[in-house]
mmCIF file of C-alpha atoms in Angstrom:
data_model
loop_
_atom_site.group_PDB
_atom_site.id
_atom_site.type_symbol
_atom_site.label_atom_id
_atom_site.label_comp_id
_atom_site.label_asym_id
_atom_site.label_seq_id
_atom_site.Cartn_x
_atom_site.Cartn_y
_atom_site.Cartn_z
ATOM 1 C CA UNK A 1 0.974 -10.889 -39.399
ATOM 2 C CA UNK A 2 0.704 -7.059 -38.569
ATOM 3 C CA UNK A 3 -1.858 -6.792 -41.491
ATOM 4 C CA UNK A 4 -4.045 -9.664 -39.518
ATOM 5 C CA UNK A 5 -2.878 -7.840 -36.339
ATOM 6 C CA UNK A 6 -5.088 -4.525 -38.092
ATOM 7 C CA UNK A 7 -7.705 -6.043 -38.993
ATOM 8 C CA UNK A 8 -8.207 -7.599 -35.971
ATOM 9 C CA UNK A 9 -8.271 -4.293 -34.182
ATOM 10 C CA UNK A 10 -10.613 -2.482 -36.578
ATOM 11 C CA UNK A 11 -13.354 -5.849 -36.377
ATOM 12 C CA UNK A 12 -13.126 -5.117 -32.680
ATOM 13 C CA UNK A 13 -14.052 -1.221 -33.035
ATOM 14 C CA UNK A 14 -16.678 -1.478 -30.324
ATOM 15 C CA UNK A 15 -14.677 -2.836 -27.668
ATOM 16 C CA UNK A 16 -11.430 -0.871 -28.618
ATOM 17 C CA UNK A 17 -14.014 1.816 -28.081
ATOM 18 C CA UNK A 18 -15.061 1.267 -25.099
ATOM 19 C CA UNK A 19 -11.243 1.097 -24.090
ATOM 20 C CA UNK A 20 -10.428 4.344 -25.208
ATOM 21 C CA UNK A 21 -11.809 6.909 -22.398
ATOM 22 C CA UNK A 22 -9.730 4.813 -20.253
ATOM 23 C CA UNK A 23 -6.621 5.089 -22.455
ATOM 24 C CA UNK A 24 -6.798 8.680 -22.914
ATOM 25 C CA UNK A 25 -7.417 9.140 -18.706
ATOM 26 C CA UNK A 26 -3.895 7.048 -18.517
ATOM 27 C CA UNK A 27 -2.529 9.158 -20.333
ATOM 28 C CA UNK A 28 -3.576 12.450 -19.533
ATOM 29 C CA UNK A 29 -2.795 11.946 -16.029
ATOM 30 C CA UNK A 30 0.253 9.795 -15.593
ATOM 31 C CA UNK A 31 2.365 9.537 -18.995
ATOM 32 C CA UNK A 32 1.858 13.946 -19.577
ATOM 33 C CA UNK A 33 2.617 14.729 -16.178
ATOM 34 C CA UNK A 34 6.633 12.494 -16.505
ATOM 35 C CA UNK A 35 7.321 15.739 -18.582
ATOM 36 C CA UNK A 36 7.522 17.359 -14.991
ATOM 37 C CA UNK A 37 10.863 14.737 -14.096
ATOM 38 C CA UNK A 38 12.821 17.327 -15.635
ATOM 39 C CA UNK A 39 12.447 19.032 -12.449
ATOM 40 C CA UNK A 40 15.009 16.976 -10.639
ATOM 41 C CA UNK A 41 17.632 17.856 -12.560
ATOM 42 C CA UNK A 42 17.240 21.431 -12.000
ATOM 43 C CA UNK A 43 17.264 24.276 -9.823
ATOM 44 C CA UNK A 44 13.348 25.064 -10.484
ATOM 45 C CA UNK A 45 11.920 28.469 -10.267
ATOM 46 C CA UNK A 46 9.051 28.758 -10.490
ATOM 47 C CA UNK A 47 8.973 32.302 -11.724
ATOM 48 C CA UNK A 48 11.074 31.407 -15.132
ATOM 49 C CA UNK A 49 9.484 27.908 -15.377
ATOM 50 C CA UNK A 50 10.900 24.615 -16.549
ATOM 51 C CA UNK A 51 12.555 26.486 -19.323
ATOM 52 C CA UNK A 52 14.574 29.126 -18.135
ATOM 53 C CA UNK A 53 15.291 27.494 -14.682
ATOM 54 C CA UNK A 54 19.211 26.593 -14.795
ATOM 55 C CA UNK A 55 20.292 22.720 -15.054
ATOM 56 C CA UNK A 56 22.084 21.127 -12.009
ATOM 57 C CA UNK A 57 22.929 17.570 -12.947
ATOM 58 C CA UNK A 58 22.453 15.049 -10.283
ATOM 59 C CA UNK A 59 22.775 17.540 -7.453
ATOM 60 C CA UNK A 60 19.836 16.868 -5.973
ATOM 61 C CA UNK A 61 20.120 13.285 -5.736
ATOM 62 C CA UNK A 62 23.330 13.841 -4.457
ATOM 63 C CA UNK A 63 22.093 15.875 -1.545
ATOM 64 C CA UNK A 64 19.428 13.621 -0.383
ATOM 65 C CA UNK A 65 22.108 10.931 -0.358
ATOM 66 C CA UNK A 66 24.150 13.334 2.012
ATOM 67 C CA UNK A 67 21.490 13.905 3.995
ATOM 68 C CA UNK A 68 22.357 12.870 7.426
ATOM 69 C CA UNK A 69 18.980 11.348 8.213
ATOM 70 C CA UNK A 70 18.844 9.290 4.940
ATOM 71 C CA UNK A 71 19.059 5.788 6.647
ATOM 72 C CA UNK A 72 16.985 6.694 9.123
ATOM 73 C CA UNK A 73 14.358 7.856 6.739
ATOM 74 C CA UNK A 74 15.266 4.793 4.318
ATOM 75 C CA UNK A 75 14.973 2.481 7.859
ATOM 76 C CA UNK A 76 12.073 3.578 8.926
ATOM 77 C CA UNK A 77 9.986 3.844 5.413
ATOM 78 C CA UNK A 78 11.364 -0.431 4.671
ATOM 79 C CA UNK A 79 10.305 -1.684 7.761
ATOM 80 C CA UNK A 80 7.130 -0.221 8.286
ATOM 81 C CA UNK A 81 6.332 -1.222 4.956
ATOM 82 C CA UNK A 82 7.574 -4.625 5.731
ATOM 83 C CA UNK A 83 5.720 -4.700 8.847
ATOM 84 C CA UNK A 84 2.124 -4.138 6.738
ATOM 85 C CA UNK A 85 3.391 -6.800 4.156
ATOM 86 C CA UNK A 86 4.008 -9.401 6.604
ATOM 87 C CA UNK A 87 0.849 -8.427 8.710
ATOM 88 C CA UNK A 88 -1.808 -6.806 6.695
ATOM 89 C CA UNK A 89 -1.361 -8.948 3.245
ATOM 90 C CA UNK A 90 -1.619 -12.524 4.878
ATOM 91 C CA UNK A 91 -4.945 -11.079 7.282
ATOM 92 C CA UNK A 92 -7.539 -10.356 4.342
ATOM 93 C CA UNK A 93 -6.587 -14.034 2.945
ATOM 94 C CA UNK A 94 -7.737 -15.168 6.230
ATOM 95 C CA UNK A 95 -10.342 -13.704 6.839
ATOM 96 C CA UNK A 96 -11.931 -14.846 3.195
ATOM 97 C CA UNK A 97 -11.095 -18.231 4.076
ATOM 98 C CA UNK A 98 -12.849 -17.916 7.640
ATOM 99 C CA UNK A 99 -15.830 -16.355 5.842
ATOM 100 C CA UNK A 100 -15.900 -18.902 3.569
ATOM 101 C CA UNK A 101 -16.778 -21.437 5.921
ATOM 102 C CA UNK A 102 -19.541 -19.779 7.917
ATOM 103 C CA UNK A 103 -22.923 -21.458 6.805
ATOM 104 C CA UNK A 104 -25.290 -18.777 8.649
ATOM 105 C CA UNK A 105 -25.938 -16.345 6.005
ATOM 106 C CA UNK A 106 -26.806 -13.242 8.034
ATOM 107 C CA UNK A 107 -23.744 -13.843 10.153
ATOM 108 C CA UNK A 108 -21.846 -13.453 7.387
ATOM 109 C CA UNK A 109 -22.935 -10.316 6.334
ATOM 110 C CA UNK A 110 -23.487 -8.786 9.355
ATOM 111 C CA UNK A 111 -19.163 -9.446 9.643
ATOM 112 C CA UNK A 112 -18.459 -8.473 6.270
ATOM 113 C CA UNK A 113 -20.266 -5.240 6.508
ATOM 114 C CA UNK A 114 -18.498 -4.149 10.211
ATOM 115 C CA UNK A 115 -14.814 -5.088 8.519
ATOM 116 C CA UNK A 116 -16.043 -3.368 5.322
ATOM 117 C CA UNK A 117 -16.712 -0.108 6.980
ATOM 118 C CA UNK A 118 -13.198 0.996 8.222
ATOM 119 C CA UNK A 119 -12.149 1.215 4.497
ATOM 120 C CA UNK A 120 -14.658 3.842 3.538
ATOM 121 C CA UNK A 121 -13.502 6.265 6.586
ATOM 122 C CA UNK A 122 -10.703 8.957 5.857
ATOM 123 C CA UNK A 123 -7.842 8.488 7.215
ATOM 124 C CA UNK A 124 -8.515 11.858 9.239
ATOM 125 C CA UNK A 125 -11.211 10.563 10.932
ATOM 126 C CA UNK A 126 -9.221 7.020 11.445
ATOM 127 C CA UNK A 127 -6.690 9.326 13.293
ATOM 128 C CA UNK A 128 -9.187 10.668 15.212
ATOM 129 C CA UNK A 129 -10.313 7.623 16.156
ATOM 130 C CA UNK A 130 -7.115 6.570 17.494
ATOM 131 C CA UNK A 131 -6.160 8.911 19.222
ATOM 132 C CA UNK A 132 -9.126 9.452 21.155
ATOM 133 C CA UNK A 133 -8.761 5.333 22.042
ATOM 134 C CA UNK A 134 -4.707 6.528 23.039
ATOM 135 C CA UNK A 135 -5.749 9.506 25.023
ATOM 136 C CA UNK A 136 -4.187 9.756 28.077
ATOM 137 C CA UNK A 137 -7.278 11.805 29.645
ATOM 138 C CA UNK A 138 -10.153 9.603 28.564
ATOM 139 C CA UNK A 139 -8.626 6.862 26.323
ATOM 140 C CA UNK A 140 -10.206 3.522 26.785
ATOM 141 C CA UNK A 141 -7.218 1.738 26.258
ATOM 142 C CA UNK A 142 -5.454 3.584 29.169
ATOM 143 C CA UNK A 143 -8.415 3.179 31.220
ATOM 144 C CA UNK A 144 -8.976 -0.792 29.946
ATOM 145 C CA UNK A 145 -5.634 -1.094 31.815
ATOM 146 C CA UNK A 146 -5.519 0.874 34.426
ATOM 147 C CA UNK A 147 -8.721 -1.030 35.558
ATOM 148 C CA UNK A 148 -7.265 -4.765 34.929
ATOM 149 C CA UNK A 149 -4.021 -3.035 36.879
ATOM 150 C CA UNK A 150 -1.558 -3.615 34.368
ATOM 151 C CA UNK A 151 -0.632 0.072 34.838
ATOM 152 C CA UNK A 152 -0.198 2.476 37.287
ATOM 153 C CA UNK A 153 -0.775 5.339 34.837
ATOM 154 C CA UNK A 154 -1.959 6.717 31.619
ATOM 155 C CA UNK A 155 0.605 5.758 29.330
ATOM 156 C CA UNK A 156 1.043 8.552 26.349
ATOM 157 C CA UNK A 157 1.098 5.717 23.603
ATOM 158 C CA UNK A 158 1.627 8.517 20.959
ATOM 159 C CA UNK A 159 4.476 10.310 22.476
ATOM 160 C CA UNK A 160 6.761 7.073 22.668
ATOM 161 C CA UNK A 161 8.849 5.922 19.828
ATOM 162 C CA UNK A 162 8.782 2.048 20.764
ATOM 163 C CA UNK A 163 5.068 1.956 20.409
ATOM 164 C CA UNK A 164 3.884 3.764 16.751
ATOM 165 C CA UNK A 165 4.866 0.960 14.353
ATOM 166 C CA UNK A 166 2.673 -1.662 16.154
ATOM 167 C CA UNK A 167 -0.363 1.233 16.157
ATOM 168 C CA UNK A 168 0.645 2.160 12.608
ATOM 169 C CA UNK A 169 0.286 -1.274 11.657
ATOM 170 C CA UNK A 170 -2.654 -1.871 13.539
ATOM 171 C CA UNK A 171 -4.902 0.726 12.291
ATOM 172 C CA UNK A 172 -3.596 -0.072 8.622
ATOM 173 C CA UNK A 173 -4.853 -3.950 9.566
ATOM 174 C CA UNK A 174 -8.254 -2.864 10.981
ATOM 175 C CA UNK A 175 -8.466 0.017 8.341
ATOM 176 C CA UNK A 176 -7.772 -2.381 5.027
ATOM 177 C CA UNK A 177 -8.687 -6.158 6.207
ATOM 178 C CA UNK A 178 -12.442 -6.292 5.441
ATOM 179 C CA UNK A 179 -11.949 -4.712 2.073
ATOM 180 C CA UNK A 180 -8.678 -6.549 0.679
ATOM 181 C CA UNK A 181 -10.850 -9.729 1.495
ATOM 182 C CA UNK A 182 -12.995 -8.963 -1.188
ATOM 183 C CA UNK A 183 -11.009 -9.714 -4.347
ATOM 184 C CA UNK A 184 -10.173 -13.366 -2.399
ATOM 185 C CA UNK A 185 -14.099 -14.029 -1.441
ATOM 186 C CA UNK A 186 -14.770 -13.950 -5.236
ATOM 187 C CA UNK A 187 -11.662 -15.642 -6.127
ATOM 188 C CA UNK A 188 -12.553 -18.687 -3.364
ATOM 189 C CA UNK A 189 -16.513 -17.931 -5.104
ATOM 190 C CA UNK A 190 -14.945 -19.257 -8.791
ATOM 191 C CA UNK A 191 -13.634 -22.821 -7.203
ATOM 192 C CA UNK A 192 -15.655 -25.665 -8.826
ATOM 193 C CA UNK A 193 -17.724 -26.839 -5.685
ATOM 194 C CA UNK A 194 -17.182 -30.379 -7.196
ATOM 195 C CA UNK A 195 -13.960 -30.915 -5.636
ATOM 196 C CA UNK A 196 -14.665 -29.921 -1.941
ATOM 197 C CA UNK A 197 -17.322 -33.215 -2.686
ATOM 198 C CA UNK A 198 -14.678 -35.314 -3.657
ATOM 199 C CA UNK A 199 -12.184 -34.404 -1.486
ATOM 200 C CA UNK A 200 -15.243 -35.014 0.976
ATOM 201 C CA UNK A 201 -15.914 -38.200 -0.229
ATOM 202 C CA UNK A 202 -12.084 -39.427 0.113
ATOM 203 C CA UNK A 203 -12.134 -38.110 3.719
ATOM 204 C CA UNK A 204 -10.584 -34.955 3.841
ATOM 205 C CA UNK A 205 -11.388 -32.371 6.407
ATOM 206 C CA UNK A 206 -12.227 -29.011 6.420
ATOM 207 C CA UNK A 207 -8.553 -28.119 7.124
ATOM 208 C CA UNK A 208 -7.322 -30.378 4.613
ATOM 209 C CA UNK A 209 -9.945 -29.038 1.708
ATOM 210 C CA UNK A 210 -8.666 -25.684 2.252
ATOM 211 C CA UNK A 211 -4.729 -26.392 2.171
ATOM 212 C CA UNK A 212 -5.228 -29.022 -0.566
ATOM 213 C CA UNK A 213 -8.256 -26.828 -2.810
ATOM 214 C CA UNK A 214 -8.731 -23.416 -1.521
ATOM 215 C CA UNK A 215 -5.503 -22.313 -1.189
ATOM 216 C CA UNK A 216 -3.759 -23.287 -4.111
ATOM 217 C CA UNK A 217 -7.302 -22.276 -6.631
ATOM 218 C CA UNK A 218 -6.294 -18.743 -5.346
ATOM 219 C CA UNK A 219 -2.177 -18.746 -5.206
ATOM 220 C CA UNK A 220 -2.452 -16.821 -8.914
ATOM 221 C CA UNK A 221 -4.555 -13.809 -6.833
ATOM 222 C CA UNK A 222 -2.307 -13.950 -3.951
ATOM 223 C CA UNK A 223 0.893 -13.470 -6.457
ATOM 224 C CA UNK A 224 -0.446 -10.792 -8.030
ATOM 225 C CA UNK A 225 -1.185 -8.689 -5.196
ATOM 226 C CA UNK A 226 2.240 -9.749 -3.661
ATOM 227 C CA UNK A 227 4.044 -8.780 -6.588
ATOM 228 C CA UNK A 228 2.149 -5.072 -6.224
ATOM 229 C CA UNK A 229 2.959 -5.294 -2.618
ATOM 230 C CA UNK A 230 6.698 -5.485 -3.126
ATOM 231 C CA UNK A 231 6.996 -3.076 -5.943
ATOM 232 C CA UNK A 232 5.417 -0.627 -3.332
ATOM 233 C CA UNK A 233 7.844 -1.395 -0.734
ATOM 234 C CA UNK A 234 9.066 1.941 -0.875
ATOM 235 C CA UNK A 235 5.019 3.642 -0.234
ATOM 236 C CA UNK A 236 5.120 2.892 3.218
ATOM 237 C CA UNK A 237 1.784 5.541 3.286
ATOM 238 C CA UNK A 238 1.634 8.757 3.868
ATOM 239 C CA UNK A 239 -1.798 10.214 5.451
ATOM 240 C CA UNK A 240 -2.035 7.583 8.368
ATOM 241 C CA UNK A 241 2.113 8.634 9.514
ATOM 242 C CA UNK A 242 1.845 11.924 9.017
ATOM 243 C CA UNK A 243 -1.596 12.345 11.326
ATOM 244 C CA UNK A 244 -0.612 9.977 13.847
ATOM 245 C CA UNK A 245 3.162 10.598 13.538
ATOM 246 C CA UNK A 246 2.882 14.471 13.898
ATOM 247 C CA UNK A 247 4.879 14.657 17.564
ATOM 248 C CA UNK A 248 8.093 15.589 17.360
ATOM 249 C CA UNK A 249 9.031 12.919 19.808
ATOM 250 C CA UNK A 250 7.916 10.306 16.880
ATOM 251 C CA UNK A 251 10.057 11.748 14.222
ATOM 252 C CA UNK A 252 12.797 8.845 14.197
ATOM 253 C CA UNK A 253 10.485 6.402 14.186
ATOM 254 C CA UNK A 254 7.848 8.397 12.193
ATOM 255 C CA UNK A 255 9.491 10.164 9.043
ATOM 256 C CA UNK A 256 9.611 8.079 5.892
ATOM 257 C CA UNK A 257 10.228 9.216 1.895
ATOM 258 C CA UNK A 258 7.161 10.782 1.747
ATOM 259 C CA UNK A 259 6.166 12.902 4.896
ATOM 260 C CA UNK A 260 10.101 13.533 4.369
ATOM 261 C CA UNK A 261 9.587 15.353 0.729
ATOM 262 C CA UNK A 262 6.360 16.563 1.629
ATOM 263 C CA UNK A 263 7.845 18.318 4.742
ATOM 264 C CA UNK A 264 11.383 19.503 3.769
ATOM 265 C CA UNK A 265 10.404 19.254 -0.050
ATOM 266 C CA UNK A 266 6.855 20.782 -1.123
ATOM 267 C CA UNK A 267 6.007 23.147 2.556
ATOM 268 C CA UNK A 268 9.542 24.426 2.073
ATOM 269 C CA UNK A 269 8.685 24.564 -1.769
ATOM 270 C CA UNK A 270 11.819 23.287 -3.252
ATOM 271 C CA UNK A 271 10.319 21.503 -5.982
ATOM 272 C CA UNK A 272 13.297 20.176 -7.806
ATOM 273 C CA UNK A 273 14.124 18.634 -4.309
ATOM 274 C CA UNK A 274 11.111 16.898 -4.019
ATOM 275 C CA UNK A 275 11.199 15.924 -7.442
ATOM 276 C CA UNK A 276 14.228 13.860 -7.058
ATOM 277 C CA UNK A 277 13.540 12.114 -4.042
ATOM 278 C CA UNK A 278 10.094 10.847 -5.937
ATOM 279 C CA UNK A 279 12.068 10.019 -8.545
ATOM 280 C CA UNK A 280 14.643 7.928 -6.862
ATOM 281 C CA UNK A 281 11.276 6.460 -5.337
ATOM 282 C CA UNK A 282 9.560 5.470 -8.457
ATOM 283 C CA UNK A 283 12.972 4.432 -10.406
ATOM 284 C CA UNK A 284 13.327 1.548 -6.596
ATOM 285 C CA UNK A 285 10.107 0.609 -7.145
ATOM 286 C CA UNK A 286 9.287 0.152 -10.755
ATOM 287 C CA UNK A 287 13.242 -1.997 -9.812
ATOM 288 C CA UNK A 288 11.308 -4.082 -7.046
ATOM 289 C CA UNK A 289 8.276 -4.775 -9.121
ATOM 290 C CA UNK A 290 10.266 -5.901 -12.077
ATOM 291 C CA UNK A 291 12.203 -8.098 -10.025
ATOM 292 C CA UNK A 292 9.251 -9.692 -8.078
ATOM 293 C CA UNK A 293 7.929 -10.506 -11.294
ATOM 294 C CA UNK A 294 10.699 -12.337 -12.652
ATOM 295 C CA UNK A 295 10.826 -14.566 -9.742
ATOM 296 C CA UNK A 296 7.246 -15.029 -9.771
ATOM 297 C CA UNK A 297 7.076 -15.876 -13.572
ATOM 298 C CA UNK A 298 9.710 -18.815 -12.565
ATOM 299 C CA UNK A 299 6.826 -20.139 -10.300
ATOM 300 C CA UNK A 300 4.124 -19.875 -13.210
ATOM 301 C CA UNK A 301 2.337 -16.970 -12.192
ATOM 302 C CA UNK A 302 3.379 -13.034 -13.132
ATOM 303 C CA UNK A 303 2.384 -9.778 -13.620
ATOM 304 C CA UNK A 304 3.635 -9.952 -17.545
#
């Protein structure tokens, strides 16, 4: 068996060739780099290097677990990630089934192109964006309400805890919707267009075709990505909080793993710090996705 398993490979040269640039990119780039792990488990100086910087156990992992704002940090970094699973993952599915049933051809495109567009901005200029729409001096949101008298003044959306996870999750919705619909527009493209005509010809409606064809034709696609969503519960971002959760005021609400190591971590350079924290990251989430895709293997659909 491995001696058909060889020969196999070597009659498939070209393709194993064209495989290989890929390979060697994976490998430069994320299986050298683990070499830097060592890190966490020591005081790193980064005069004497990896090797002559002294060993310290699991001392850094035991003081972010002391640190008095790891709940809050933990808190804040699961439910805003929550927040964009529950809201952000379900809104690209909808909008390629919505698409889907628009006949007028240039209608189509002229939507898909505006919800495209968001995802091909920074996230600087996103920030900008917002912020200019929250401004207290000129924002049109402020003024939008002012004028319909649902306020008696500017409101400083940006300085007020209660109010940044629904604009976090907001911009993240209007910033990733027309793009994440893609993968599902070619997905709903694949179904055989023979069985919307006989489900047609049996009577069913357009809401019915969709629950009863549409729907389930995608369910591997939408496993898949949900699977990838939950093993990055833990990446609840990192340039969209850290521009639009840069007040003070916000840091409660604001701070999650990663603006936490980049702040206290990397601009205060204690590397072996930060190390550890992205460690205990990856080791949660590589934990998450391995568990999301056991469950989803019992349903017939997984990852592996």
């Amino acid at each position: 068996m491995k001696k058909k398993g060889i020969q196999r490979y070597f009659a498939q040269w070209d393709l194993q060739l064209m495989v290989l640039p890929a390979i060697l990119l994976v490998g430069i780039f994320s299986y050298i780099p683990m070499y830097g792990i060592l890190m966490a488990f020591q005081q790193y100086n980064i005069f004497e290097g990896m090797a002559g910087s002294p060993w310290i156990g699991f001392d850094n992992f035991r003081r972010f677990f002391s640190e008095p704002r790891f709940w809050e940090i933990l808190r804040n970094t699961i439910m805003i990630s929550v927040l964009k699973i529950v809201i952000c993952f379900p809104a690209p599915i909808l909008l390629a089934l919505m698409l889907n049933e628009v006949k007028n051809v240039a209608f189509k495109r002229v939507v898909q192109t505006i919800t495209y567009l968001p995802h091909f901005l920074s996230w600087v200029i996103v920030a900008g964006f917002t912020m200019s729409i929250l401004s207290m001096d000129n924002g049109s949101l402020n003024i939008a309400l002012e004028s319909l008298n649902l306020i008696d003044e500017p409101i400083n959306f940006l300085s007020i805890p209660r109010y940044f996870w629904t604009i976090i999750v907001t911009t993240n919705l209007w910033k990733s919707i027309g793009f994440g619909s893609i993968v599902y527009m070619a997905a709903i493209a694949g179904i055989d267009p023979q069985l919307y005509e006989a489900a047609s010809l049996d009577g069913a409606t357009k809401f019915q075709q969709v629950f009863l064809i549409t729907l389930p034709s995608i369910i591997p696609i939408i496993t898949i990505f949900l699977i990838l969503e939950i093993g990055n519960l833990l990446n609840a971002g990192f340039e969209d909080l850290l521009l639009l959760g840069s007040n003070p005021a916000l840091r409660n609400v604001a701070d999650v793993i990663d603006t936490y190591v980049y702040r206290v971590g990397i601009s205060n350079s204690q590397y072996s710090y930060a190390t550890a924290v992205g460690l205990f990251k990856a080791v949660i989430s590589v934990t998450l996705l391995s568990g999301a895709n056991f469950f989803a293997r019992k349903v017939g659909h997984s990852l592996w």
